[in-house]
Amino acid sequence: MESHNDFAENDKWPPRLLQHKMGPYTITYFGVRGRCGAMRIMMADQGQEWKEIVVDFADWMKGDLKATCVFGQLPKFEDGGFALYQSNAILRHLGRNHDAYGKDGKEAALIDMMCDGVEDLRLKYVKMIYQEYDTGKDPYVKDLPNHLDKFEAVMAKNKTGYLVGDKPSFADYNLFEVLLNHLVLCSSCLDTFPSLKSFVEKMSARPKIKAFLDSDAYKKLPINGNGKQ
Ligand SMILES: N[C@@H](CCC(=O)N[C@@H](CS)C(=O)NCC(=O)O)C(=O)O
């Protein structure tokens, strides 16, 4: 009988659905941190090299590359000959490739949940940055504790220093990157959230992350495409 369980032949978690040789990895994106910040930090921490193809916005506006992208947007991520779009799908792919997707199905589901929670916060942040920075920044910062407190509660409950399980998952890299951006927006935003503060300190101190955050490659890139931060 045909099996509809793609995981059936995997005795290990996470499932290696693609069963491929990893890499080389290539990111095609604009010259900003934007939606590639988290995946870059994750690859750096995993000791994984990648190539960057930086797209000039004027070239992008000509439309040729856009026409080849599944959703007409960047980033594009290539793993060897395999191309992917959508930044969170790319994070999940890296999670599978680098064993950063939990130890079992339940952890993987919780990691997905946390990543979606980070996405909700990122979307609010991006809307404020791109659509209403001048009038919206102060109310956004005022309301921020009502979003950060949810992550604080999860982090405090798990006690390992990570969102789920006892090592970083792709959701942790995603949260870490979004928190770094928020610390630029408001340097005191974590002062009332001890677990999140110590999470950021711990992630920042991981040697490969520290080296990446100190690199020119990271520092030269603006956080957002409109210069606001
Ligand atoms: N949901 C997508 C959003 C991608 C997105 O918004 N891409 C923007 C840059 S961050 C883009 O390509 N803008 C140019 C355009 O839409 O023409 C993801 O997470 O990758």
XYZ file of N, CA and C and ligand atoms in Angstrom, residues 29-30 35 57 60 66 72-75 86-88, ligand 1:
59
model
N 19.571 38.925 -2.547
C 18.754 39.872 -1.776
C 19.291 41.282 -1.976
N 18.558 42.247 -1.466
C 19.004 43.639 -1.507
C 20.092 43.840 -0.435
N 14.969 40.848 5.697
C 14.456 39.492 5.902
C 15.536 38.425 5.790
N 18.579 48.037 -6.243
C 17.137 48.237 -6.371
C 16.742 48.750 -7.763
N 16.525 45.838 -9.921
C 15.321 45.092 -9.553
C 14.085 45.692 -10.231
N 12.572 39.910 -10.902
C 11.268 39.786 -10.209
C 10.383 38.752 -10.904
N 7.437 36.964 -6.762
C 7.836 38.284 -7.261
C 8.623 39.087 -6.248
N 9.225 38.384 -5.263
C 9.958 39.093 -4.207
C 11.231 38.343 -3.823
N 12.121 39.067 -3.166
C 13.325 38.479 -2.588
C 13.145 38.446 -1.071
N 13.882 37.617 -0.349
C 15.062 36.858 -0.755
C 14.761 35.585 -1.550
N 10.617 32.908 0.320
C 9.933 33.078 1.611
C 10.929 32.833 2.753
N 11.240 33.926 3.451
C 12.303 33.864 4.459
C 12.048 32.817 5.552
N 10.786 32.643 5.957
C 10.547 31.659 7.024
C 10.651 30.222 6.518
N 7.018 36.994 2.952
C 8.204 37.306 2.196
C 8.321 38.814 2.070
C 9.377 39.188 1.072
C 9.462 40.683 0.865
O 8.674 41.477 1.426
N 10.443 41.059 0.049
C 10.668 42.454 -0.243
C 12.006 42.898 0.331
S 12.105 42.568 2.072
C 10.752 42.639 -1.752
O 11.136 41.761 -2.489
N 10.398 43.853 -2.210
C 10.470 44.201 -3.595
C 9.186 43.977 -4.330
O 8.190 43.546 -3.712
O 9.159 44.262 -5.527
C 9.427 36.693 2.904
O 9.362 36.485 4.111
O 10.422 36.393 2.242
